[in-house]
């Protein structure tokens, strides 16, 4: 009949990364998946792929994503990525084995200022944006910010914020999250800054 079972399981991130390399671009190709309580087995053509699963329940992320942020910024994806890549020259400096520097976003009217400072130097960029709500200054781990924005589809992205200490939503301009909940939305926590 038309019955279908719904069940969820958590796959380790290493497994996901490996699978993305192994899976074919051929949309017609068939992959068989077998799941036990602790393991997953995938048959991909001639290949058998085996991984353990992560025990427990996945975090209820939908409950912690803020749906009604006070500030919304729309920005060109390529422009913000090139500014963040320049900032990465400064933010990815390693001090005693750990990367300490962050990137600062300063939203004022229709301008987004992106800056970073470390002993390696400093960077500063200004981008024109569409902006609703108050002005804000907020800081992030630059690598996480770059990865989230890169993963967003489309030419323009939307950043939604409420305060320098609450999470920011990152999503494509054409998103129907409220309608069907199935589109892309990334949530990133800011870092506290001393300045």
mmCIF file with all atom_site columns, N, CA, C and O in Angstrom, residues 8-51:
data_model
loop_
_atom_site.group_PDB
_atom_site.id
_atom_site.type_symbol
_atom_site.label_atom_id
_atom_site.label_alt_id
_atom_site.label_comp_id
_atom_site.label_asym_id
_atom_site.label_entity_id
_atom_site.label_seq_id
_atom_site.pdbx_PDB_ins_code
_atom_site.Cartn_x
_atom_site.Cartn_y
_atom_site.Cartn_z
_atom_site.occupancy
_atom_site.B_iso_or_equiv
_atom_site.pdbx_formal_charge
_atom_site.auth_seq_id
_atom_site.auth_comp_id
_atom_site.auth_asym_id
_atom_site.auth_atom_id
_atom_site.pdbx_PDB_model_num
ATOM 1   N N  . UNK A 1 8  ? 14.076 8.241  12.560  1.00 0.00 ? 8  UNK A N  1
ATOM 2   C CA . UNK A 1 8  ? 15.245 9.119  12.478  1.00 0.00 ? 8  UNK A CA 1
ATOM 3   C C  . UNK A 1 8  ? 16.443 8.445  13.119  1.00 0.00 ? 8  UNK A C  1
ATOM 4   O O  . UNK A 1 8  ? 16.303 7.627  14.028  1.00 0.00 ? 8  UNK A O  1
ATOM 5   N N  . UNK A 1 9  ? 17.623 8.792  12.608  1.00 0.00 ? 9  UNK A N  1
ATOM 6   C CA . UNK A 1 9  ? 18.856 8.302  13.213  1.00 0.00 ? 9  UNK A CA 1
ATOM 7   C C  . UNK A 1 9  ? 19.934 9.357  12.980  1.00 0.00 ? 9  UNK A C  1
ATOM 8   O O  . UNK A 1 9  ? 19.824 10.190 12.084  1.00 0.00 ? 9  UNK A O  1
ATOM 9   N N  . UNK A 1 10 ? 20.968 9.329  13.825  1.00 0.00 ? 10 UNK A N  1
ATOM 10  C CA . UNK A 1 10 ? 22.033 10.336 13.731  1.00 0.00 ? 10 UNK A CA 1
ATOM 11  C C  . UNK A 1 10 ? 23.292 9.685  13.181  1.00 0.00 ? 10 UNK A C  1
ATOM 12  O O  . UNK A 1 10 ? 23.781 8.684  13.715  1.00 0.00 ? 10 UNK A O  1
ATOM 13  N N  . UNK A 1 11 ? 23.808 10.267 12.104  1.00 0.00 ? 11 UNK A N  1
ATOM 14  C CA . UNK A 1 11 ? 24.996 9.737  11.433  1.00 0.00 ? 11 UNK A CA 1
ATOM 15  C C  . UNK A 1 11 ? 26.184 10.643 11.777  1.00 0.00 ? 11 UNK A C  1
ATOM 16  O O  . UNK A 1 11 ? 26.057 11.869 11.745  1.00 0.00 ? 11 UNK A O  1
ATOM 17  N N  . UNK A 1 12 ? 27.353 10.065 12.112  1.00 0.00 ? 12 UNK A N  1
ATOM 18  C CA . UNK A 1 12 ? 28.531 10.901 12.416  1.00 0.00 ? 12 UNK A CA 1
ATOM 19  C C  . UNK A 1 12 ? 28.913 11.793 11.226  1.00 0.00 ? 12 UNK A C  1
ATOM 20  O O  . UNK A 1 12 ? 28.728 11.408 10.067  1.00 0.00 ? 12 UNK A O  1
ATOM 21  N N  . UNK A 1 13 ? 29.465 12.966 11.535  1.00 0.00 ? 13 UNK A N  1
ATOM 22  C CA . UNK A 1 13 ? 29.802 13.927 10.478  1.00 0.00 ? 13 UNK A CA 1
ATOM 23  C C  . UNK A 1 13 ? 30.846 13.355 9.505   1.00 0.00 ? 13 UNK A C  1
ATOM 24  O O  . UNK A 1 13 ? 30.792 13.615 8.300   1.00 0.00 ? 13 UNK A O  1
ATOM 25  N N  . UNK A 1 14 ? 31.778 12.551 10.007  1.00 0.00 ? 14 UNK A N  1
ATOM 26  C CA . UNK A 1 14 ? 32.789 11.938 9.120   1.00 0.00 ? 14 UNK A CA 1
ATOM 27  C C  . UNK A 1 14 ? 32.124 11.045 8.080   1.00 0.00 ? 14 UNK A C  1
ATOM 28  O O  . UNK A 1 14 ? 32.531 10.997 6.926   1.00 0.00 ? 14 UNK A O  1
ATOM 29  N N  . UNK A 1 15 ? 31.086 10.331 8.515   1.00 0.00 ? 15 UNK A N  1
ATOM 30  C CA . UNK A 1 15 ? 30.349 9.447  7.603   1.00 0.00 ? 15 UNK A CA 1
ATOM 31  C C  . UNK A 1 15 ? 29.670 10.269 6.508   1.00 0.00 ? 15 UNK A C  1
ATOM 32  O O  . UNK A 1 15 ? 29.711 9.913  5.328   1.00 0.00 ? 15 UNK A O  1
ATOM 33  N N  . UNK A 1 16 ? 29.053 11.369 6.905   1.00 0.00 ? 16 UNK A N  1
ATOM 34  C CA . UNK A 1 16 ? 28.364 12.237 5.935   1.00 0.00 ? 16 UNK A CA 1
ATOM 35  C C  . UNK A 1 16 ? 29.353 12.783 4.912   1.00 0.00 ? 16 UNK A C  1
ATOM 36  O O  . UNK A 1 16 ? 29.107 12.777 3.705   1.00 0.00 ? 16 UNK A O  1
ATOM 37  N N  . UNK A 1 17 ? 30.512 13.253 5.386   1.00 0.00 ? 17 UNK A N  1
ATOM 38  C CA . UNK A 1 17 ? 31.536 13.797 4.479   1.00 0.00 ? 17 UNK A CA 1
ATOM 39  C C  . UNK A 1 17 ? 32.019 12.729 3.499   1.00 0.00 ? 17 UNK A C  1
ATOM 40  O O  . UNK A 1 17 ? 32.196 12.995 2.305   1.00 0.00 ? 17 UNK A O  1
ATOM 41  N N  . UNK A 1 18 ? 32.230 11.520 4.005   1.00 0.00 ? 18 UNK A N  1
ATOM 42  C CA . UNK A 1 18 ? 32.698 10.427 3.156   1.00 0.00 ? 18 UNK A CA 1
ATOM 43  C C  . UNK A 1 18 ? 31.626 10.047 2.131   1.00 0.00 ? 18 UNK A C  1
ATOM 44  O O  . UNK A 1 18 ? 31.924 9.823  0.951   1.00 0.00 ? 18 UNK A O  1
ATOM 45  N N  . UNK A 1 19 ? 30.373 10.015 2.579   1.00 0.00 ? 19 UNK A N  1
ATOM 46  C CA . UNK A 1 19 ? 29.265 9.666  1.679   1.00 0.00 ? 19 UNK A CA 1
ATOM 47  C C  . UNK A 1 19 ? 29.114 10.680 0.557   1.00 0.00 ? 19 UNK A C  1
ATOM 48  O O  . UNK A 1 19 ? 28.834 10.323 -0.585  1.00 0.00 ? 19 UNK A O  1
ATOM 49  N N  . UNK A 1 20 ? 29.291 11.964 0.884   1.00 0.00 ? 20 UNK A N  1
ATOM 50  C CA . UNK A 1 20 ? 29.133 12.990 -0.158  1.00 0.00 ? 20 UNK A CA 1
ATOM 51  C C  . UNK A 1 20 ? 30.169 12.805 -1.261  1.00 0.00 ? 20 UNK A C  1
ATOM 52  O O  . UNK A 1 20 ? 29.947 13.165 -2.416  1.00 0.00 ? 20 UNK A O  1
ATOM 53  N N  . UNK A 1 21 ? 31.328 12.214 -0.918  1.00 0.00 ? 21 UNK A N  1
ATOM 54  C CA . UNK A 1 21 ? 32.334 11.912 -1.952  1.00 0.00 ? 21 UNK A CA 1
ATOM 55  C C  . UNK A 1 21 ? 31.960 10.678 -2.759  1.00 0.00 ? 21 UNK A C  1
ATOM 56  O O  . UNK A 1 21 ? 32.217 10.593 -3.945  1.00 0.00 ? 21 UNK A O  1
ATOM 57  N N  . UNK A 1 22 ? 31.365 9.699  -2.070  1.00 0.00 ? 22 UNK A N  1
ATOM 58  C CA . UNK A 1 22 ? 31.109 8.411  -2.709  1.00 0.00 ? 22 UNK A CA 1
ATOM 59  C C  . UNK A 1 22 ? 29.844 8.372  -3.558  1.00 0.00 ? 22 UNK A C  1
ATOM 60  O O  . UNK A 1 22 ? 29.764 7.636  -4.532  1.00 0.00 ? 22 UNK A O  1
ATOM 61  N N  . UNK A 1 23 ? 28.836 9.151  -3.146  1.00 0.00 ? 23 UNK A N  1
ATOM 62  C CA . UNK A 1 23 ? 27.555 9.080  -3.865  1.00 0.00 ? 23 UNK A CA 1
ATOM 63  C C  . UNK A 1 23 ? 27.694 9.607  -5.280  1.00 0.00 ? 23 UNK A C  1
ATOM 64  O O  . UNK A 1 23 ? 28.347 10.617 -5.532  1.00 0.00 ? 23 UNK A O  1
ATOM 65  N N  . UNK A 1 24 ? 27.038 8.958  -6.192  1.00 0.00 ? 24 UNK A N  1
ATOM 66  C CA . UNK A 1 24 ? 27.136 9.310  -7.610  1.00 0.00 ? 24 UNK A CA 1
ATOM 67  C C  . UNK A 1 24 ? 26.316 10.560 -7.927  1.00 0.00 ? 24 UNK A C  1
ATOM 68  O O  . UNK A 1 24 ? 25.341 10.864 -7.251  1.00 0.00 ? 24 UNK A O  1
ATOM 69  N N  . UNK A 1 25 ? 26.734 11.287 -8.957  1.00 0.00 ? 25 UNK A N  1
ATOM 70  C CA . UNK A 1 25 ? 25.943 12.431 -9.433  1.00 0.00 ? 25 UNK A CA 1
ATOM 71  C C  . UNK A 1 25 ? 24.741 11.954 -10.247 1.00 0.00 ? 25 UNK A C  1
ATOM 72  O O  . UNK A 1 25 ? 23.856 12.739 -10.567 1.00 0.00 ? 25 UNK A O  1
ATOM 73  N N  . UNK A 1 26 ? 24.732 10.683 -10.579 1.00 0.00 ? 26 UNK A N  1
ATOM 74  C CA . UNK A 1 26 ? 23.643 10.108 -11.368 1.00 0.00 ? 26 UNK A CA 1
ATOM 75  C C  . UNK A 1 26 ? 22.389 9.990  -10.497 1.00 0.00 ? 26 UNK A C  1
ATOM 76  O O  . UNK A 1 26 ? 22.337 9.204  -9.557  1.00 0.00 ? 26 UNK A O  1
ATOM 77  N N  . UNK A 1 27 ? 21.380 10.808 -10.820 1.00 0.00 ? 27 UNK A N  1
ATOM 78  C CA . UNK A 1 27 ? 20.173 10.846 -9.991  1.00 0.00 ? 27 UNK A CA 1
ATOM 79  C C  . UNK A 1 27 ? 19.367 9.554  -10.076 1.00 0.00 ? 27 UNK A C  1
ATOM 80  O O  . UNK A 1 27 ? 18.534 9.277  -9.223  1.00 0.00 ? 27 UNK A O  1
ATOM 81  N N  . UNK A 1 28 ? 19.596 8.762  -11.108 1.00 0.00 ? 28 UNK A N  1
ATOM 82  C CA . UNK A 1 28 ? 18.874 7.499  -11.265 1.00 0.00 ? 28 UNK A CA 1
ATOM 83  C C  . UNK A 1 28 ? 19.542 6.358  -10.495 1.00 0.00 ? 28 UNK A C  1
ATOM 84  O O  . UNK A 1 28 ? 18.969 5.298  -10.319 1.00 0.00 ? 28 UNK A O  1
ATOM 85  N N  . UNK A 1 29 ? 20.790 6.564  -10.059 1.00 0.00 ? 29 UNK A N  1
ATOM 86  C CA . UNK A 1 29 ? 21.539 5.501  -9.378  1.00 0.00 ? 29 UNK A CA 1
ATOM 87  C C  . UNK A 1 29 ? 20.846 5.137  -8.065  1.00 0.00 ? 29 UNK A C  1
ATOM 88  O O  . UNK A 1 29 ? 20.324 5.992  -7.366  1.00 0.00 ? 29 UNK A O  1
ATOM 89  N N  . UNK A 1 30 ? 20.874 3.860  -7.756  1.00 0.00 ? 30 UNK A N  1
ATOM 90  C CA . UNK A 1 30 ? 20.164 3.352  -6.588  1.00 0.00 ? 30 UNK A CA 1
ATOM 91  C C  . UNK A 1 30 ? 21.145 3.084  -5.448  1.00 0.00 ? 30 UNK A C  1
ATOM 92  O O  . UNK A 1 30 ? 22.190 2.474  -5.648  1.00 0.00 ? 30 UNK A O  1
ATOM 93  N N  . UNK A 1 31 ? 20.800 3.572  -4.261  1.00 0.00 ? 31 UNK A N  1
ATOM 94  C CA . UNK A 1 31 ? 21.565 3.257  -3.061  1.00 0.00 ? 31 UNK A CA 1
ATOM 95  C C  . UNK A 1 31 ? 20.625 2.568  -2.080  1.00 0.00 ? 31 UNK A C  1
ATOM 96  O O  . UNK A 1 31 ? 19.552 3.087  -1.783  1.00 0.00 ? 31 UNK A O  1
ATOM 97  N N  . UNK A 1 32 ? 21.017 1.406  -1.592  1.00 0.00 ? 32 UNK A N  1
ATOM 98  C CA . UNK A 1 32 ? 20.193 0.708  -0.603  1.00 0.00 ? 32 UNK A CA 1
ATOM 99  C C  . UNK A 1 32 ? 20.726 1.003  0.797   1.00 0.00 ? 32 UNK A C  1
ATOM 100 O O  . UNK A 1 32 ? 21.935 1.000  1.014   1.00 0.00 ? 32 UNK A O  1
ATOM 101 N N  . UNK A 1 33 ? 19.809 1.275  1.718   1.00 0.00 ? 33 UNK A N  1
ATOM 102 C CA . UNK A 1 33 ? 20.200 1.630  3.080   1.00 0.00 ? 33 UNK A CA 1
ATOM 103 C C  . UNK A 1 33 ? 19.592 0.630  4.057   1.00 0.00 ? 33 UNK A C  1
ATOM 104 O O  . UNK A 1 33 ? 18.390 0.361  4.022   1.00 0.00 ? 33 UNK A O  1
ATOM 105 N N  . UNK A 1 34 ? 20.423 0.094  4.923   1.00 0.00 ? 34 UNK A N  1
ATOM 106 C CA . UNK A 1 34 ? 19.965 -0.818 5.982   1.00 0.00 ? 34 UNK A CA 1
ATOM 107 C C  . UNK A 1 34 ? 20.374 -0.220 7.327   1.00 0.00 ? 34 UNK A C  1
ATOM 108 O O  . UNK A 1 34 ? 21.532 0.182  7.487   1.00 0.00 ? 34 UNK A O  1
ATOM 109 N N  . UNK A 1 35 ? 19.431 -0.114 8.239   1.00 0.00 ? 35 UNK A N  1
ATOM 110 C CA . UNK A 1 35 ? 19.725 0.503  9.541   1.00 0.00 ? 35 UNK A CA 1
ATOM 111 C C  . UNK A 1 35 ? 19.403 -0.477 10.659  1.00 0.00 ? 35 UNK A C  1
ATOM 112 O O  . UNK A 1 35 ? 18.317 -1.068 10.688  1.00 0.00 ? 35 UNK A O  1
ATOM 113 N N  . UNK A 1 36 ? 20.370 -0.665 11.566  1.00 0.00 ? 36 UNK A N  1
ATOM 114 C CA . UNK A 1 36 ? 20.099 -1.416 12.799  1.00 0.00 ? 36 UNK A CA 1
ATOM 115 C C  . UNK A 1 36 ? 20.096 -0.398 13.934  1.00 0.00 ? 36 UNK A C  1
ATOM 116 O O  . UNK A 1 36 ? 20.199 0.810  13.701  1.00 0.00 ? 36 UNK A O  1
ATOM 117 N N  . UNK A 1 37 ? 20.007 -0.885 15.162  1.00 0.00 ? 37 UNK A N  1
ATOM 118 C CA . UNK A 1 37 ? 19.931 0.054  16.283  1.00 0.00 ? 37 UNK A CA 1
ATOM 119 C C  . UNK A 1 37 ? 21.211 0.870  16.427  1.00 0.00 ? 37 UNK A C  1
ATOM 120 O O  . UNK A 1 37 ? 21.185 2.015  16.856  1.00 0.00 ? 37 UNK A O  1
ATOM 121 N N  . UNK A 1 38 ? 22.345 0.270  16.050  1.00 0.00 ? 38 UNK A N  1
ATOM 122 C CA . UNK A 1 38 ? 23.627 0.950  16.284  1.00 0.00 ? 38 UNK A CA 1
ATOM 123 C C  . UNK A 1 38 ? 24.438 1.215  15.027  1.00 0.00 ? 38 UNK A C  1
ATOM 124 O O  . UNK A 1 38 ? 25.459 1.881  15.078  1.00 0.00 ? 38 UNK A O  1
ATOM 125 N N  . UNK A 1 39 ? 23.988 0.685  13.873  1.00 0.00 ? 39 UNK A N  1
ATOM 126 C CA . UNK A 1 39 ? 24.807 0.815  12.662  1.00 0.00 ? 39 UNK A CA 1
ATOM 127 C C  . UNK A 1 39 ? 23.958 1.124  11.430  1.00 0.00 ? 39 UNK A C  1
ATOM 128 O O  . UNK A 1 39 ? 22.758 0.898  11.423  1.00 0.00 ? 39 UNK A O  1
ATOM 129 N N  . UNK A 1 40 ? 24.643 1.650  10.407  1.00 0.00 ? 40 UNK A N  1
ATOM 130 C CA . UNK A 1 40 ? 24.006 1.869  9.109   1.00 0.00 ? 40 UNK A CA 1
ATOM 131 C C  . UNK A 1 40 ? 24.895 1.232  8.042   1.00 0.00 ? 40 UNK A C  1
ATOM 132 O O  . UNK A 1 40 ? 26.124 1.299  8.131   1.00 0.00 ? 40 UNK A O  1
ATOM 133 N N  . UNK A 1 41 ? 24.272 0.557  7.087   1.00 0.00 ? 41 UNK A N  1
ATOM 134 C CA . UNK A 1 41 ? 25.001 -0.043 5.969   1.00 0.00 ? 41 UNK A CA 1
ATOM 135 C C  . UNK A 1 41 ? 24.390 0.490  4.675   1.00 0.00 ? 41 UNK A C  1
ATOM 136 O O  . UNK A 1 41 ? 23.170 0.477  4.514   1.00 0.00 ? 41 UNK A O  1
ATOM 137 N N  . UNK A 1 42 ? 25.229 0.999  3.763   1.00 0.00 ? 42 UNK A N  1
ATOM 138 C CA . UNK A 1 42 ? 24.756 1.481  2.466   1.00 0.00 ? 42 UNK A CA 1
ATOM 139 C C  . UNK A 1 42 ? 25.397 0.653  1.366   1.00 0.00 ? 42 UNK A C  1
ATOM 140 O O  . UNK A 1 42 ? 26.616 0.422  1.389   1.00 0.00 ? 42 UNK A O  1
ATOM 141 N N  . UNK A 1 43 ? 24.581 0.198  0.443   1.00 0.00 ? 43 UNK A N  1
ATOM 142 C CA . UNK A 1 43 ? 25.096 -0.497 -0.736  1.00 0.00 ? 43 UNK A CA 1
ATOM 143 C C  . UNK A 1 43 ? 25.027 0.482  -1.903  1.00 0.00 ? 43 UNK A C  1
ATOM 144 O O  . UNK A 1 43 ? 23.950 0.854  -2.358  1.00 0.00 ? 43 UNK A O  1
ATOM 145 N N  . UNK A 1 44 ? 26.212 0.933  -2.335  1.00 0.00 ? 44 UNK A N  1
ATOM 146 C CA . UNK A 1 44 ? 26.293 1.913  -3.419  1.00 0.00 ? 44 UNK A CA 1
ATOM 147 C C  . UNK A 1 44 ? 26.957 1.219  -4.596  1.00 0.00 ? 44 UNK A C  1
ATOM 148 O O  . UNK A 1 44 ? 28.181 1.080  -4.640  1.00 0.00 ? 44 UNK A O  1
ATOM 149 N N  . UNK A 1 45 ? 26.153 0.736  -5.534  1.00 0.00 ? 45 UNK A N  1
ATOM 150 C CA . UNK A 1 45 ? 26.714 -0.039 -6.652  1.00 0.00 ? 45 UNK A CA 1
ATOM 151 C C  . UNK A 1 45 ? 27.438 -1.262 -6.118  1.00 0.00 ? 45 UNK A C  1
ATOM 152 O O  . UNK A 1 45 ? 26.876 -2.081 -5.406  1.00 0.00 ? 45 UNK A O  1
ATOM 153 N N  . UNK A 1 46 ? 28.742 -1.371 -6.427  1.00 0.00 ? 46 UNK A N  1
ATOM 154 C CA . UNK A 1 46 ? 29.548 -2.505 -5.981  1.00 0.00 ? 46 UNK A CA 1
ATOM 155 C C  . UNK A 1 46 ? 30.102 -2.293 -4.569  1.00 0.00 ? 46 UNK A C  1
ATOM 156 O O  . UNK A 1 46 ? 30.729 -3.179 -3.994  1.00 0.00 ? 46 UNK A O  1
ATOM 157 N N  . UNK A 1 47 ? 29.895 -1.104 -4.027  1.00 0.00 ? 47 UNK A N  1
ATOM 158 C CA . UNK A 1 47 ? 30.527 -0.725 -2.755  1.00 0.00 ? 47 UNK A CA 1
ATOM 159 C C  . UNK A 1 47 ? 29.593 -0.960 -1.575  1.00 0.00 ? 47 UNK A C  1
ATOM 160 O O  . UNK A 1 47 ? 28.400 -0.666 -1.636  1.00 0.00 ? 47 UNK A O  1
ATOM 161 N N  . UNK A 1 48 ? 30.131 -1.509 -0.494  1.00 0.00 ? 48 UNK A N  1
ATOM 162 C CA . UNK A 1 48 ? 29.389 -1.628 0.769   1.00 0.00 ? 48 UNK A CA 1
ATOM 163 C C  . UNK A 1 48 ? 30.003 -0.660 1.771   1.00 0.00 ? 48 UNK A C  1
ATOM 164 O O  . UNK A 1 48 ? 31.202 -0.723 2.060   1.00 0.00 ? 48 UNK A O  1
ATOM 165 N N  . UNK A 1 49 ? 29.187 0.253  2.278   1.00 0.00 ? 49 UNK A N  1
ATOM 166 C CA . UNK A 1 49 ? 29.665 1.294  3.197   1.00 0.00 ? 49 UNK A CA 1
ATOM 167 C C  . UNK A 1 49 ? 29.014 1.074  4.565   1.00 0.00 ? 49 UNK A C  1
ATOM 168 O O  . UNK A 1 49 ? 27.804 0.961  4.672   1.00 0.00 ? 49 UNK A O  1
ATOM 169 N N  . UNK A 1 50 ? 29.847 1.002  5.600   1.00 0.00 ? 50 UNK A N  1
ATOM 170 C CA . UNK A 1 50 ? 29.376 0.627  6.936   1.00 0.00 ? 50 UNK A CA 1
ATOM 171 C C  . UNK A 1 50 ? 29.788 1.711  7.924   1.00 0.00 ? 50 UNK A C  1
ATOM 172 O O  . UNK A 1 50 ? 30.905 2.200  7.886   1.00 0.00 ? 50 UNK A O  1
ATOM 173 N N  . UNK A 1 51 ? 28.876 2.127  8.807   1.00 0.00 ? 51 UNK A N  1
ATOM 174 C CA . UNK A 1 51 ? 29.218 3.136  9.816   1.00 0.00 ? 51 UNK A CA 1
ATOM 175 C C  . UNK A 1 51 ? 28.403 2.895  11.085  1.00 0.00 ? 51 UNK A C  1
ATOM 176 O O  . UNK A 1 51 ? 27.278 2.399  11.028  1.00 0.00 ? 51 UNK A O  1
#
